[in-house]
Amino acid sequence: MSNHTYKIIEITGSSPEGSDQAIRNAISKASESVHQLDWFEVVETRGHIVEGEVGHFQVTIKVGFRLD
Amino acid sequence: MSNHTYKIIEITGSSPEGSDQAIRNAISKASESVHQLDWFEVVETRGHIVEGEVGHFQVTIKVGFRLD
Amino acid sequence: MSNHTYKIIEITGSSPEGSDQAIRNAISKASESVHQLDWFEVVETRGHIVEGEVGHFQVTIKVGFRLD
Amino acid sequence: MSNHTYKIIEITGSSPEGSDQAIRNAISKASESVHQLDWFEVVETRGHIVEGEVGHFQVTIKVGFRLD
Amino acid sequence: MSNHTYKIIEITGSSPEGSDQAIRNAISKASESVHQLDWFEVVETRGHIVEGEVGHFQVTIKVGFRLD
Amino acid sequence: MSNHTYKIIEITGSSPEGSDQAIRNAISKASESVHQLDWFEVVETRGHIVEGEVGHFQVTIKVGFRLD
Amino acid sequence: MSNHTYKIIEITGSSPEGSDQAIRNAISKASESVHQLDWFEVVETRGHIVEGEVGHFQVTIKVGFRLD
Amino acid sequence: MSNHTYKIIEITGSSPEGSDQAIRNAISKASESVHQLDWFEVVETRGHIVEGEVGHFQVTIKVGFRLD
Amino acid sequence: MSNHTYKIIEITGSSPEGSDQAIRNAISKASESVHQLDWFEVVETRGHIVEGEVGHFQVTIKVGFRLD
Amino acid sequence: MSNHTYKIIEITGSSPEGSDQAIRNAISKASESVHQLDWFEVVETRGHIVEGEVGHFQVTIKVGFRLD
Amino acid sequence: MSNHTYKIIEITGSSPEGSDQAIRNAISKASESVHQLDWFEVVETRGHIVEGEVGHFQVTIKVGFRLD
Amino acid sequence: MSNHTYKIIEITGSSPEGSDQAIRNAISKASESVHQLDWFEVVETRGHIVEGEVGHFQVTIKVGFRLD
């Protein structure tokens, strides 16, 4: 188990509902093309403002997955 | 469009409900005096603890808006 | 009041529900053994991914409390 | 001279020509409303991409000026 | 109390006497135009050197105050 | 629009002419294989020195593009 | 001597007099319960403002001590 | 030579033997699918602990390679 | 499994042999008093120099362990 | 080739023309007294403002050169 | 004036009296061998603890001076 | 003892054998021209890759020594 190698990619998810949902959306999208996603780490939380309110949250995460 | 200038201010919002709501409260307050708020970026997430529970979340954000 | 001393400890809480709940869980656990918890500050937000979805959020916080 | 106080504001300038010109544009705009601008410091250099080419550079700077 | 919003500004104070006095000078100047200053945080400590000695200390601080 | 996901890649461009041109070269190369490049952010500016002069600038950027 | 192990704790001291005294107060308090304190390192300097003046300085330090 | 473009990827290698071997394992794995790997840079060194001893070291590196 | 809480402590190990051994020494010492050590993360690598050679490496690590 | 040692010095160049020229000026000056300059890395970009325009750019770089 | 070049060196001064005095001692020592010292910037503030009290403050600063 | 001043220089050592040996090589080289080297601190660990394997490790360290 100890010699596994992991690749880490960086993606930005967005959601009008909240920052956690933006993370979930990013992971859901990434899992369409990459299997064995293992962990994530938040890099940055931003968002767009529309008419004085949060339009949507944008959370950039690093996602790690095992290379077989 | 390419020569716009933006000003960035730093504000801290708070909420007993959660960190996303603290962001929304900060933006709501800022939009009372500044128009054309465009984006935000989370700088720091803190909070006060009251009797062993989160009293309120305090999220500091940078907010950018266009100078006409 | 001005000569108080505070100790700061670092703990990681987790929750399948969301990052705010992970913070609440960490503080709830810490308050079992330490009284007078005063503030927290988020250090890092990570999580595990299970079958292409967030398994649980893991939020590392610093927690400060007064030394009497 | 030694007891002067300075205020520091953060602004983002943009330009399709280059990053130096984005800085110049930001300072030019700021000098319309604030006098005695004294120094700047680059915080971040970003930009938008349009059809595979740089649409415009966006440089965020801190600008310091003396409070009389 | 939990829904207060704070604004954070950045100022640089200076003093030939020492770094603490540079902080006090910055806050004293800021309090002339802003009321309800609440806390500060040191961002950077610099200084000018004149003939091989410290001419004056320059301390940049962030200062937070409540928006009513 | 609010649920888009973006992928972020990191590339280093180089140019003997200047740092802006190094950025343009990196983006030009990346756009050969990736469409819908949306924004970039400078991570690091370095360069090689040849016979006491800048041989070429090397600018590392993050580039974001939409996943459809 | 070369195989010693040290533990590092983080504490915040405060003082109305100055930032150095805040450090001394933190170390004085820590030495009541921990012996063999060996070194400290400043992590953050903050403070509270009362009626437009520094109420007290708050300096957070890491303190290292030998585990026997 | 001066207009080369490089891509940078992030990978985590692991090894029970040591941190250098974890780096070598990561590069060995990456070189199976990418040619012309040129340089690496250590981003983070972590590890898992099993029964009070290092189970394996995990070193995250950035690896750069030339795009032809 | 998802609601576990972890505590993180910071320790510095040393060794004349190398940086990996300094990590192992730190973990070995910590495991004498704390059980269920789970992971570590390198914070800083330093060392003392004696007569122009490395006297010993000093590696500061964060170590996480589960609170039951 | 693999056992070379490099020394790294830090210098600030300035130029009214632009940030790239400030880098070139710094390297040109450094090459008067140090041979075999090998690479540079930008640490900070600042500048002075004179009458609402950039007086000159000041770029601080690290410069590496081989010790024979 | 705009094409001056500056060199930046890093030194650590110490003092049992306080952190400002440690800065003054470092600059005083540096000015013995380098003329035209122009500015300093604090990099790190540490200190040694002797018998539960600050033995001496150690402040590391960067010092800039003009190359003629 | 408390008023000593130290100078800090930055050097990069390299070795095909490992990162610790790269540090030892850097210190060995530095000790040829500077006496009383006192401590080091790792700034960055990089390396070159040759034919899919580590060609040599390059470790940049800060080295401190006493000014008499």
Short mmCIF file of C-alpha atoms in Angstrom, two decimals, chain B:
data_model
loop_
_atom_site.label_atom_id
_atom_site.label_comp_id
_atom_site.label_asym_id
_atom_site.label_seq_id
_atom_site.Cartn_x
_atom_site.Cartn_y
_atom_site.Cartn_z
CA MET B 1 -14.29 47.04 -21.43
CA SER B 2 -10.63 46.28 -20.99
CA ASN B 3 -9.59 49.54 -19.30
CA HIS B 4 -11.92 49.36 -16.29
CA THR B 5 -10.53 50.06 -12.85
CA TYR B 6 -11.76 48.33 -9.71
CA LYS B 7 -11.42 49.21 -6.05
CA ILE B 8 -11.12 46.46 -3.45
CA ILE B 9 -12.31 46.87 0.13
CA GLU B 10 -12.04 44.49 3.04
CA ILE B 11 -15.01 43.78 5.31
CA THR B 12 -15.92 41.25 8.00
CA GLY B 13 -19.44 39.88 8.21
CA SER B 14 -20.80 37.72 10.98
CA SER B 15 -23.68 35.32 11.51
CA PRO B 16 -24.71 32.72 14.09
CA GLU B 17 -26.08 30.55 11.27
CA GLY B 18 -22.97 29.78 9.24
CA SER B 19 -20.01 31.01 7.25
CA ASP B 20 -21.92 31.47 3.97
CA GLN B 21 -24.50 33.62 5.75
CA ALA B 22 -21.69 35.72 7.26
CA ILE B 23 -20.50 36.40 3.71
CA ARG B 24 -24.00 37.29 2.57
CA ASN B 25 -24.45 39.66 5.53
CA ALA B 26 -21.17 41.44 4.76
CA ILE B 27 -22.12 41.92 1.11
CA SER B 28 -25.63 43.04 1.99
CA LYS B 29 -24.22 45.69 4.33
CA ALA B 30 -21.59 46.86 1.82
CA SER B 31 -24.17 47.18 -0.96
CA GLU B 32 -26.04 49.79 1.08
CA SER B 33 -23.32 52.34 0.38
CA VAL B 34 -21.44 51.00 -2.64
CA HIS B 35 -23.04 50.09 -5.94
CA GLN B 36 -21.69 47.82 -8.64
CA LEU B 37 -20.15 45.30 -6.25
CA ASP B 38 -18.64 42.75 -8.60
CA TRP B 39 -16.85 39.92 -6.81
CA PHE B 40 -15.63 38.77 -3.39
CA GLU B 41 -12.81 36.62 -2.11
CA VAL B 42 -12.60 35.01 1.34
CA VAL B 43 -9.56 36.18 3.33
CA GLU B 44 -10.16 34.58 6.72
CA THR B 45 -12.79 32.57 8.58
CA ARG B 46 -12.93 32.94 12.34
CA GLY B 47 -15.58 32.91 15.02
CA HIS B 48 -16.43 33.41 18.67
CA ILE B 49 -17.23 30.52 20.98
CA VAL B 50 -19.90 30.91 23.66
CA GLU B 51 -20.39 28.17 26.26
CA GLY B 52 -18.66 25.54 24.17
CA GLU B 53 -20.57 26.29 20.96
CA VAL B 54 -20.07 28.59 17.97
CA GLY B 55 -21.59 31.92 18.93
CA HIS B 56 -21.18 33.36 15.48
CA PHE B 57 -18.98 32.91 12.43
CA GLN B 58 -16.90 35.89 11.29
CA VAL B 59 -15.75 35.84 7.68
CA THR B 60 -13.45 38.51 6.31
CA ILE B 61 -13.75 39.07 2.57
CA LYS B 62 -12.29 41.34 -0.05
CA VAL B 63 -14.97 42.90 -2.23
CA GLY B 64 -14.24 44.46 -5.62
CA PHE B 65 -16.35 47.06 -7.40
CA ARG B 66 -15.95 49.09 -10.55
CA LEU B 67 -14.88 52.73 -10.46
CA ASP B 68 -16.80 54.46 -13.25
#
